Short mmCIF file of C-alpha atoms in Angstrom, two decimals:
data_model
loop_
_atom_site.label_atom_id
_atom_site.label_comp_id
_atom_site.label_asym_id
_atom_site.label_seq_id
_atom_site.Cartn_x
_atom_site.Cartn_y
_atom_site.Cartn_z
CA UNK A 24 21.79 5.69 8.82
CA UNK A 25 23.61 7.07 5.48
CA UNK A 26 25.83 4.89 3.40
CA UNK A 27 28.79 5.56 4.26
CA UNK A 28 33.01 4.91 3.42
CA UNK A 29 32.44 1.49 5.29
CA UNK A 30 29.26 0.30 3.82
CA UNK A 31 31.56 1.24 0.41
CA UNK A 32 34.13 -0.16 1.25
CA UNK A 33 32.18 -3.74 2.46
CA UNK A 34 30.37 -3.52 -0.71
CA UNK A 35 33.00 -3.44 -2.70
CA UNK A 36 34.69 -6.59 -1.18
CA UNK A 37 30.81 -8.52 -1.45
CA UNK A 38 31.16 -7.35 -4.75
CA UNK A 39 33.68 -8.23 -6.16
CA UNK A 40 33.91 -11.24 -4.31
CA UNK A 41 30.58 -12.83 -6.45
CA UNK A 42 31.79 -11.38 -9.50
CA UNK A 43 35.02 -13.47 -9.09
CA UNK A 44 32.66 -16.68 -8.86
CA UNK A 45 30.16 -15.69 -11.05
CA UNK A 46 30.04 -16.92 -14.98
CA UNK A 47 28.92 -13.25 -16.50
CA UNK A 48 29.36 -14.29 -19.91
CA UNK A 49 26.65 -16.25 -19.49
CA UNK A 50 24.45 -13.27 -18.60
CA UNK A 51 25.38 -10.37 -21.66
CA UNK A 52 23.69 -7.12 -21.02
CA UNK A 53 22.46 -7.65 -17.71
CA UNK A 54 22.49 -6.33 -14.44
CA UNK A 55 22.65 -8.85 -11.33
CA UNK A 56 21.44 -7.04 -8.08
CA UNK A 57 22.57 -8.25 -4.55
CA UNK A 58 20.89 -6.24 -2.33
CA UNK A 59 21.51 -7.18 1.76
CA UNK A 60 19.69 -6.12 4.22
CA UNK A 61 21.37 -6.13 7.88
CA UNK A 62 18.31 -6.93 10.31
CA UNK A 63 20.74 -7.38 13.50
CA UNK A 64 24.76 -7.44 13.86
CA UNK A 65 25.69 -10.17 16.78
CA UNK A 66 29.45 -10.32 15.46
CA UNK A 67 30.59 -11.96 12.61
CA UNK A 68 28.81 -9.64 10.16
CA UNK A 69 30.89 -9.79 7.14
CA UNK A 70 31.13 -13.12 7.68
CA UNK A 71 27.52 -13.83 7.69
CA UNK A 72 27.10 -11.31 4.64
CA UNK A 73 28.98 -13.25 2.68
CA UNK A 74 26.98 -17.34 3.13
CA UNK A 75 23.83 -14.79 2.74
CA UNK A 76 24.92 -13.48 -0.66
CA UNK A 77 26.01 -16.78 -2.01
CA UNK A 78 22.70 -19.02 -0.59
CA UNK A 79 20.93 -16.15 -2.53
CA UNK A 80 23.26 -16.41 -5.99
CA UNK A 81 22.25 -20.88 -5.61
CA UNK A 82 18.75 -19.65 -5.34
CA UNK A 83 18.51 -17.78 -7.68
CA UNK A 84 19.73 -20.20 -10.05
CA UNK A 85 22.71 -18.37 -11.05
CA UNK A 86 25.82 -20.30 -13.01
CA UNK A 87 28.65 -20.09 -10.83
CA UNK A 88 32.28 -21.47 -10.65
CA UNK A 89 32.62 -22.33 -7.21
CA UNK A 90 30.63 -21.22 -4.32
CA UNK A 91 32.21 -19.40 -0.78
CA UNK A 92 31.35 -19.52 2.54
CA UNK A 93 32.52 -16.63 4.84
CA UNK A 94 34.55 -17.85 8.19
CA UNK A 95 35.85 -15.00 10.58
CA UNK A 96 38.45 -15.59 12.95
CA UNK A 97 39.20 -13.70 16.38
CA UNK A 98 42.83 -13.94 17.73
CA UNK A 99 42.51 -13.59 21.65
CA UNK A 100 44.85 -11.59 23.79
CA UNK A 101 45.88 -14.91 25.07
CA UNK A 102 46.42 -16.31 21.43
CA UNK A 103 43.87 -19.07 20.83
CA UNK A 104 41.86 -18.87 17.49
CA UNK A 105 38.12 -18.25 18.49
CA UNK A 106 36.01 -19.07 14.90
CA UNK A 107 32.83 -17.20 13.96
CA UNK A 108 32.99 -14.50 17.56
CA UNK A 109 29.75 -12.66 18.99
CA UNK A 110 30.37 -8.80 18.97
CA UNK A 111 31.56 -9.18 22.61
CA UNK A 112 34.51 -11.63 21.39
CA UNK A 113 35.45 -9.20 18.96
CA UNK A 114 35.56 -6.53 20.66
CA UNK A 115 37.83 -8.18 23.35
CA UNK A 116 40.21 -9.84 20.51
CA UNK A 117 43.48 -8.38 19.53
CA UNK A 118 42.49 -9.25 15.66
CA UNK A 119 39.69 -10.28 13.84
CA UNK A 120 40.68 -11.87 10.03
CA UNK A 121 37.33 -12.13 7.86
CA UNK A 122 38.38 -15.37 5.10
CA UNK A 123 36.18 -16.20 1.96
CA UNK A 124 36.47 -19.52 1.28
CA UNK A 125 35.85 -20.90 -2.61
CA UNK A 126 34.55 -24.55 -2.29
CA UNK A 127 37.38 -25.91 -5.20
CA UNK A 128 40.09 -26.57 -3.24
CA UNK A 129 39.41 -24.31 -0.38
CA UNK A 130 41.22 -21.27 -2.19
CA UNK A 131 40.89 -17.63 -0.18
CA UNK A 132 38.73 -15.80 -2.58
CA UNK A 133 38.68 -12.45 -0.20
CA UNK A 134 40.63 -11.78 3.02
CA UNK A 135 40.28 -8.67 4.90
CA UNK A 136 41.79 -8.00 8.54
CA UNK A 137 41.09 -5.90 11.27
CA UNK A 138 43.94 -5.51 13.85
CA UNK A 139 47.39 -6.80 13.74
CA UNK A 140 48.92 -10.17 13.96
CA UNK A 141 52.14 -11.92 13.11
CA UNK A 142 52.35 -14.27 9.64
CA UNK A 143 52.16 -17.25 11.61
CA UNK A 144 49.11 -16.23 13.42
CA UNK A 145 47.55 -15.51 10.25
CA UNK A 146 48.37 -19.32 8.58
CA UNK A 147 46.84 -20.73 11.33
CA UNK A 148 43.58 -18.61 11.10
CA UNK A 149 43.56 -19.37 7.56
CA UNK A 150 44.15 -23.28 7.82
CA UNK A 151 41.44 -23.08 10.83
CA UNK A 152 39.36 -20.94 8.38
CA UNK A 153 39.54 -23.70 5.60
CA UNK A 154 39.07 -26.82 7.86
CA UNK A 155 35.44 -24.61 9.17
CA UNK A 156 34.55 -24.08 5.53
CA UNK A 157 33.05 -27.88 4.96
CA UNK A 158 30.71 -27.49 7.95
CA UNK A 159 29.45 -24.54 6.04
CA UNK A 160 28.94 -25.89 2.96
CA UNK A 161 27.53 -28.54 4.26
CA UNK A 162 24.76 -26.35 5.81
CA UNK A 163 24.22 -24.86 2.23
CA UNK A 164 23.94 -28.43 0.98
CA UNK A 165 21.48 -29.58 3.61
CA UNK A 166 19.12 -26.37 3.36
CA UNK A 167 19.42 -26.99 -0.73
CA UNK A 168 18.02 -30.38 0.24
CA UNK A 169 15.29 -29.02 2.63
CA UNK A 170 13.86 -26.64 -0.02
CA UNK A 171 13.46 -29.27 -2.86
CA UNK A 172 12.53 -31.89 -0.38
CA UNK A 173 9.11 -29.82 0.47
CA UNK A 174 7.83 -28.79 -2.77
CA UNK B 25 51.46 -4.45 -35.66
CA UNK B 26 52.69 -4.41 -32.10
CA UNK B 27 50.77 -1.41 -31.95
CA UNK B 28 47.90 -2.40 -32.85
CA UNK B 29 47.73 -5.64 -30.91
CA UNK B 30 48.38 -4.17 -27.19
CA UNK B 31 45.10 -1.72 -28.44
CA UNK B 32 42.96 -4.78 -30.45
CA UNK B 33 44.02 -7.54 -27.47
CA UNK B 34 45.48 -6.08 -24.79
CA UNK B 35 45.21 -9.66 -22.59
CA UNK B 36 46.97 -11.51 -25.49
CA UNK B 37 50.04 -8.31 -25.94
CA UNK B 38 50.51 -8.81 -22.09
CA UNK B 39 50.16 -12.66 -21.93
CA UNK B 40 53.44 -12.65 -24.63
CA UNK B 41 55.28 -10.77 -22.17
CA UNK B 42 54.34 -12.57 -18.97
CA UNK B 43 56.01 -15.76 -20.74
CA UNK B 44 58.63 -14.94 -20.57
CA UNK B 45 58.71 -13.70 -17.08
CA UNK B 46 58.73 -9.57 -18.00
CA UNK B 47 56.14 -7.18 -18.83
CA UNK B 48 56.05 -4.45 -21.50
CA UNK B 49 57.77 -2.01 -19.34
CA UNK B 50 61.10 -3.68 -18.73
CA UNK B 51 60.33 -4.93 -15.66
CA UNK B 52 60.35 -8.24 -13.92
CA UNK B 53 57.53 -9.53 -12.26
CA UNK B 54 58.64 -9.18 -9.03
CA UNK B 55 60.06 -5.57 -9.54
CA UNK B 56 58.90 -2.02 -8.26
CA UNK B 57 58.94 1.10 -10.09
CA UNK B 58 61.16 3.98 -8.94
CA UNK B 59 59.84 5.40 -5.78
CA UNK B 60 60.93 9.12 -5.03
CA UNK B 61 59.29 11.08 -2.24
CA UNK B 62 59.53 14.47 -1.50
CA UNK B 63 58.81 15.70 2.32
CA UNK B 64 58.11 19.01 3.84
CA UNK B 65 57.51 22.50 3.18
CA UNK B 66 60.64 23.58 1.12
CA UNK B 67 59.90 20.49 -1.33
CA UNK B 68 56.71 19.26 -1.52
CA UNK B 69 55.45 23.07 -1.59
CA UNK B 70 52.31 23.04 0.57
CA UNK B 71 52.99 25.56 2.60
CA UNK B 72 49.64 25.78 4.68
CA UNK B 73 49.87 22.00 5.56
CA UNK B 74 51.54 20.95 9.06
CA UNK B 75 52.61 18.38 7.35
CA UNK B 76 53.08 17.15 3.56
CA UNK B 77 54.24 14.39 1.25
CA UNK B 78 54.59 13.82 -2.46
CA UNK B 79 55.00 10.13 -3.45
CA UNK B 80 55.44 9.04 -6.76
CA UNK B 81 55.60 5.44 -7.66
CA UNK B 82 56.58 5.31 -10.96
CA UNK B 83 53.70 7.28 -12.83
CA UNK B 84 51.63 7.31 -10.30
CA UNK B 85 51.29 10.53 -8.07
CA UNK B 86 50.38 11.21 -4.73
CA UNK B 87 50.16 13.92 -2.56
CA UNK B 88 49.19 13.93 1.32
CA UNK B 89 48.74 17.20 3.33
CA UNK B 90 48.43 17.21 7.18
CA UNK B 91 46.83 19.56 9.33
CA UNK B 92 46.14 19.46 12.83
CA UNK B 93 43.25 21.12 14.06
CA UNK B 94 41.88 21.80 17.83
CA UNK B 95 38.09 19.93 19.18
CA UNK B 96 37.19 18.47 21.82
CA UNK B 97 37.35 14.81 22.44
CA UNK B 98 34.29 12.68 21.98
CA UNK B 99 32.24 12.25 25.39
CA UNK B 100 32.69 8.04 25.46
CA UNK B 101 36.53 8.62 24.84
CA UNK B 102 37.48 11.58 26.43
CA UNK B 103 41.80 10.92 26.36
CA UNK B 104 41.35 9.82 22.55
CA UNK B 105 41.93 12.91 19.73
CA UNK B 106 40.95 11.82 16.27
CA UNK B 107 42.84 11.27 13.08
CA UNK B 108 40.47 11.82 9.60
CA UNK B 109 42.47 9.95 6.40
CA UNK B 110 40.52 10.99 3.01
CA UNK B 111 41.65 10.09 0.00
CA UNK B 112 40.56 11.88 -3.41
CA UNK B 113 40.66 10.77 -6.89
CA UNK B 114 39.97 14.23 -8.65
CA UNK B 115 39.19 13.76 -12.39
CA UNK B 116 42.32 14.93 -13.28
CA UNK B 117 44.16 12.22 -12.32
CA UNK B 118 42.57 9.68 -14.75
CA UNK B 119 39.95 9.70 -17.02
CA UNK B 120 37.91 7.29 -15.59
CA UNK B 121 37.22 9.56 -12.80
CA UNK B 122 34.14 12.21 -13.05
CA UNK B 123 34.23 15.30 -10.76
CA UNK B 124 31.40 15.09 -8.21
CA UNK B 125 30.72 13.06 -4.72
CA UNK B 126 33.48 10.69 -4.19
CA UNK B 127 33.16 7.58 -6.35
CA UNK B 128 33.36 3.92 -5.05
CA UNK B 129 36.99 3.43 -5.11
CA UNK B 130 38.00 6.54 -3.48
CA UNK B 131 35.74 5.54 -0.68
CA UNK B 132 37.02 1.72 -0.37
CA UNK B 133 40.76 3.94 -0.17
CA UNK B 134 39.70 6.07 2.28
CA UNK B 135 38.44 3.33 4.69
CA UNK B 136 41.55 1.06 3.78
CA UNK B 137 43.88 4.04 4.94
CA UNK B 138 41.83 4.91 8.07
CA UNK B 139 41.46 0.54 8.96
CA UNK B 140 45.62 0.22 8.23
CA UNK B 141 46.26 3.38 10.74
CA UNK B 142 43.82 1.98 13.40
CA UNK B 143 45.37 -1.64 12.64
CA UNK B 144 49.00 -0.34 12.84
CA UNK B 145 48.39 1.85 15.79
CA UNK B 146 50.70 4.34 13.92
CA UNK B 147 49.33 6.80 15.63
CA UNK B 148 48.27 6.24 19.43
CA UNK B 149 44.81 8.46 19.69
CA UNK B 150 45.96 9.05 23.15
CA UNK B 151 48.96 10.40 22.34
CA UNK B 152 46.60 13.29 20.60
CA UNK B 153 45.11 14.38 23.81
CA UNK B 154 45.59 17.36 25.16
CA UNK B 155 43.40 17.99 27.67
CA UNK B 156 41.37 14.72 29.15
CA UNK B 157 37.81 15.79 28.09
CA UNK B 158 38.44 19.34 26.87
CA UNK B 159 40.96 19.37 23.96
CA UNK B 160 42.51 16.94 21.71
CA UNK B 161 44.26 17.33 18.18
CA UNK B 162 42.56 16.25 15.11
CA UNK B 163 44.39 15.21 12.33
CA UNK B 164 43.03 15.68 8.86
CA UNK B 165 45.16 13.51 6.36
CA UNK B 166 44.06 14.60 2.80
CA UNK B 167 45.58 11.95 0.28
CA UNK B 168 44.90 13.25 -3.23
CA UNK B 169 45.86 11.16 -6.11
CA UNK B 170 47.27 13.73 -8.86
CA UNK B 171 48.26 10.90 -11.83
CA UNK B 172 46.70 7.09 -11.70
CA UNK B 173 48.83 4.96 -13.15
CA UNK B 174 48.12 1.81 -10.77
CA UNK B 175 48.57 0.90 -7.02
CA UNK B 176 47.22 4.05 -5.49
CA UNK B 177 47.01 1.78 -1.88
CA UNK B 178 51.03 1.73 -1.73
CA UNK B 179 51.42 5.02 -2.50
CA UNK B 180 49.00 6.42 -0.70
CA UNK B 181 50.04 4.52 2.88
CA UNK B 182 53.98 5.83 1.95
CA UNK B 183 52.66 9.51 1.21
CA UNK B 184 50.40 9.47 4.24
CA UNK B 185 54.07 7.95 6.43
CA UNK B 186 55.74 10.82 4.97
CA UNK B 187 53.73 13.61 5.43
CA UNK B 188 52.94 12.54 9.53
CA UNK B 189 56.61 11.80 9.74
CA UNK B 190 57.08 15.60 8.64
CA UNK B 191 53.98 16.84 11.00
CA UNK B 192 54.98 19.29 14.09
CA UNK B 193 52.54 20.12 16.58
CA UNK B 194 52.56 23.27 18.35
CA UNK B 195 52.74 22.88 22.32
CA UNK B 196 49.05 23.72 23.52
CA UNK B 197 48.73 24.38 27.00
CA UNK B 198 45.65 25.13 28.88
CA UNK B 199 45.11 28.54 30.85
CA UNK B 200 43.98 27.83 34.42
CA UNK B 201 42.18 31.32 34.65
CA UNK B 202 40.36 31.51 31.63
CA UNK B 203 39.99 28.36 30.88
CA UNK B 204 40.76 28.84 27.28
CA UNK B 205 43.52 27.12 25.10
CA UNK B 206 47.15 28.84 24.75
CA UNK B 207 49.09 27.53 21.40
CA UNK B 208 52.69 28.45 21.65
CA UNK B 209 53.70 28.27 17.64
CA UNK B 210 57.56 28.58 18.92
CA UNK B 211 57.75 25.59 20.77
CA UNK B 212 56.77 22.78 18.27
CA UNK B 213 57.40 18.98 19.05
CA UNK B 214 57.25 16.55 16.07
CA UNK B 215 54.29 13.63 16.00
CA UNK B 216 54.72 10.53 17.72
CA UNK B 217 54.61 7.64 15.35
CA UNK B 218 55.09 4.28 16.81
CA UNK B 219 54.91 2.29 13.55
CA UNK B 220 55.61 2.23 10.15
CA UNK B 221 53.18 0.39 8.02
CA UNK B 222 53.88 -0.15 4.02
CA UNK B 223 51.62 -1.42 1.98
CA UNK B 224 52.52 -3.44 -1.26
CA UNK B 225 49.92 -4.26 -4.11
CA UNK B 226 50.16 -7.42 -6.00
CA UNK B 227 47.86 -8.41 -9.16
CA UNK B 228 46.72 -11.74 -9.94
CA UNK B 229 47.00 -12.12 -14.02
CA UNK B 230 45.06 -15.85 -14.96
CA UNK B 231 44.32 -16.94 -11.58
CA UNK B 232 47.84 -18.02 -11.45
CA UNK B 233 50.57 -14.89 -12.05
CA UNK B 234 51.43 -12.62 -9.29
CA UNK B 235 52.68 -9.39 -10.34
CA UNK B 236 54.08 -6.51 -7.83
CA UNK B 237 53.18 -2.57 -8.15
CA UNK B 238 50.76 -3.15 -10.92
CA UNK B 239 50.35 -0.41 -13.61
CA UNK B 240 47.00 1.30 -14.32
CA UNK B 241 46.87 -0.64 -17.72
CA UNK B 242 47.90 -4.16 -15.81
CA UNK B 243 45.21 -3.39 -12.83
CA UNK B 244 42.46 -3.70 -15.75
CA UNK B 245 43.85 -6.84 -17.44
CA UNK B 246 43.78 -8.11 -14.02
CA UNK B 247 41.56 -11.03 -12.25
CA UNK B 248 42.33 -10.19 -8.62
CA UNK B 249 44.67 -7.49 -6.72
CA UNK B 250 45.87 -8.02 -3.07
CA UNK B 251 47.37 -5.38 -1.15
CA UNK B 252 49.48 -6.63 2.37
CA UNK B 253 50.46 -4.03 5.06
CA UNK B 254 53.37 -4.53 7.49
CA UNK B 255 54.98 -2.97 10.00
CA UNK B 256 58.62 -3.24 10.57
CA UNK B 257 58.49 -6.43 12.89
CA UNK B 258 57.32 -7.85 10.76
CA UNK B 259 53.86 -8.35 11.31
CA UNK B 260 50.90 -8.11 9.18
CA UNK B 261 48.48 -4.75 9.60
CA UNK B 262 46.32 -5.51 7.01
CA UNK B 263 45.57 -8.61 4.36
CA UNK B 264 43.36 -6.81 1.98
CA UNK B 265 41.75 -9.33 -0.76
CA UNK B 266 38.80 -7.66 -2.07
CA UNK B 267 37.88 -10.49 -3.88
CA UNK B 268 38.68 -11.48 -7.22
CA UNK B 269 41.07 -14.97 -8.13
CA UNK B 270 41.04 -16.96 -5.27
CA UNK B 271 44.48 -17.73 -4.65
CA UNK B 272 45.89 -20.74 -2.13
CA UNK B 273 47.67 -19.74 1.57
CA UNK B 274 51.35 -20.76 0.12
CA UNK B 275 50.57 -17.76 -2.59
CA UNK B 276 49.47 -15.76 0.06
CA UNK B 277 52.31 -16.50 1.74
CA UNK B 278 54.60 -15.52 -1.01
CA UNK B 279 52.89 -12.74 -1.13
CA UNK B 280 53.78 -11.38 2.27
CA UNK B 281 57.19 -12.83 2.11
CA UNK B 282 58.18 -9.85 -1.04
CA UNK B 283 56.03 -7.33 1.69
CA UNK B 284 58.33 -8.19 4.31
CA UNK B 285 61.26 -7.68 1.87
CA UNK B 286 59.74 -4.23 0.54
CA UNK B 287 58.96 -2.69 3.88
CA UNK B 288 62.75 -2.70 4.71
CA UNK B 289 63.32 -1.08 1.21
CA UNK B 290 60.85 1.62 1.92
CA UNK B 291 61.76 2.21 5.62
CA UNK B 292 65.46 2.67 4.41
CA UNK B 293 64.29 5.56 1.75
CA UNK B 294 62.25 7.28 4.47
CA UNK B 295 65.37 7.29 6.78
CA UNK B 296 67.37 8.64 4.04
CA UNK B 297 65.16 11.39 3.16
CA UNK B 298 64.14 12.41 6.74
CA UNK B 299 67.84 12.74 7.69
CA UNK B 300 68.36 15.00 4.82
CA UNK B 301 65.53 17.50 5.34
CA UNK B 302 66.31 17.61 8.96
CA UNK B 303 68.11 20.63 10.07
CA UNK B 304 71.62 19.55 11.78
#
């Protein structure tokens, strides 16, 4: 429907989440359009926003500093860490923590939560978070490979 | 010539300062500016509101009104009444805002308000329920920023505690006859809140600094802001990083150490003030 406060709201975080790992000043006096299009929301969304928008930055051949990966988390009523949940999971779970990872030293370059959860809780989402972010980059590296490898 | 440098390189003036472990205000880096709030009809002057709040956080003015209006509860939650946040940044408050449709930021506020009172569960929607199915409250929180000067999150989530901590309901009972709704404005009952979020706003200066309750002029020299909402045991409502630095998990863990530290700084002022405005 309408764009509304939560579209802003994720837009923002996309945002300024590329413009963090972007190199602008290599790019004076232009505009750099990210335009995502949801086609169907199985959980994980922002999550799955986020790889979208920065497999689209590497093909487009943008300079950037690092790249990010987007991990979300589910804490269960029982307490385990559930990584990347369907909408079902996430509906059930008590919180859901959304991490973007930067690939230099696995830095958080966003963090948004949903629900509420003690500090320790969140440390180990985080450190789960960062240990899921080199299967993820790994996938960017393989489907890099897979598109130069063809033509 | 001091002058003219904070105007010709701001980033330069401030990076002086952050040497040695100040900024140009006075302040340390881990400081807050004063925080004064004023609750309730006598002081914060909205008369019309249920319930109202003036925050100020140094510069940096806020003003929540709360009123409580009668609907009837949506059909897949029938015990659940509903509680609208909006926050406004009318152009008078900076000059970076243009009247019109509400711009990108006050729209990312208004969502971070309504995700840190669904996250909190300040406010149980069931306890809003009147009638299951036929009546529930609905509580309009309008959060309008009336001077910018930096960290409108904070002060915002403290004006918005305030003004619900000041709301009273009227008892609303149901007559079996007519089937209409009876309000008796005699017998009022005050809200029920269960927690007590505060939110505290850090910015990240060279992908390295971390400086609390950043000023308008500090939130542009900025790389990165992250806001952290807890509740008083302690545990977190809301890690809100939109973007910028990245920053490691022991930062981020400093980081909610000082909002740990601040909430019980906050929650002591509300006490204070609440017990003074209430009628003994």
């Amino acid at each position: 429907g309408c764009a509304g406060v939560l579209e802003r709201s994720r837009e923002q975080l996309l945002r300024q989440t590329c413009e963090a790992v972007l190199l602008g000043v290599l790019h004076p006096r232009t505009a750099i359009s990210l335009v995502l299009q949801v086609l169907s929301d199985a959980g994980s969304l922002l999550s799955c926003c986020l790889n979208a928008a920065c497999m689209a930055l590497l093909d487009a051949g943008l300079p950037l500093t690092a790249l990010f990966c987007g991990v979300t988390c589910a804490l269960q009523p029982d307490g385990s860490i559930l990584l990347d949940p369907t909408a079902r999971q996430e509906q059930e779970a008590r919180a859901i923590l959304t991490f973007a990872i930067a690939s230099s030293e696995k830095k958080v370059l966003m963090a948004t939560t949903k629900g509420s959860c003690s500090v320790e809780e969140m440390q180990q989402c985080l450190a789960a978070a960062q240990r899921a972010a080199d299967t993820i980059f790994q996938f960017y590296r393989d489907s890099v490979c897979r598109r130069y490898s063809k033509s | 010539l001091s002058i003219c440098s904070r105007t010709v390189e701001p980033l330069e003036y401030y990076r002086r300062f952050l040497k040695e472990n100040c900024r140009p205000d006075g302040r340390e880096l881990g400081e807050f500016r004063t925080t004064t709030v004023n609750i309730g009809k006598c002081l914060c002057s909205i008369t019309t509101a249920d319930g109202s709040a003036l925050v100020k956080l140094g510069n940096t003015t806020v003003i929540c009104g709360v009123k409580a209006e009668l609907a009837a509860p949506a059909v897949d939650s029938a015990n659940k009444g509903y509680i609208v946040p909006n926050v406004e940044l009318p152009s008078l408050c900076a000059e970076r805002f243009r009247s019109g449709p509400p711009g990108e930021e006050a729209q990312a506020a208004s969502q971070f308000i309504a995700d840190v009172i669904e996250n909190s569960q300040m406010i149980v929607k069931e306890d809003l329920c009147i009638a299951n199915g036929k009546l529930a409250w609905v509580l309009y929180c309008d959060i309008i920023c009336l001077d910018y000067d930096g960290n409108l999150l904070d002060a915002s989530v403290f004006a918005l505690l305030a003004a619900l901590k000041n709301v009273q309901l009227p008892l609303v009972t149901i007559n079996e006859e007519t089937g209409l709704s009876e309000v008796n404005l005699k017998q009022k009952n005050p809200l029920i809140i269960r927690k007590h979020p505060v939110a505290t706003s850090f910015a990240i200066f060279d992908d390295t600094l971390l400086i609390v309750d950043p000023t308008a002029e500090e939130e542009d020299l900025a790389t990165g802001t992250v806001t952290i909402v807890t509740d008083e045991e302690g545990r977190l409502c809301s890690v809100h990083k939109p973007g910028g630095s990245p920053l490691t998990g022991a930062k981020l863990q400093d980081c909610i150490t000082r909002a740990i530290t601040r909430h019980k700084e906050i929650k002591k002022l509300i006490d204070k003030v609440i017990k003074s405005i209430t009628p003994k």
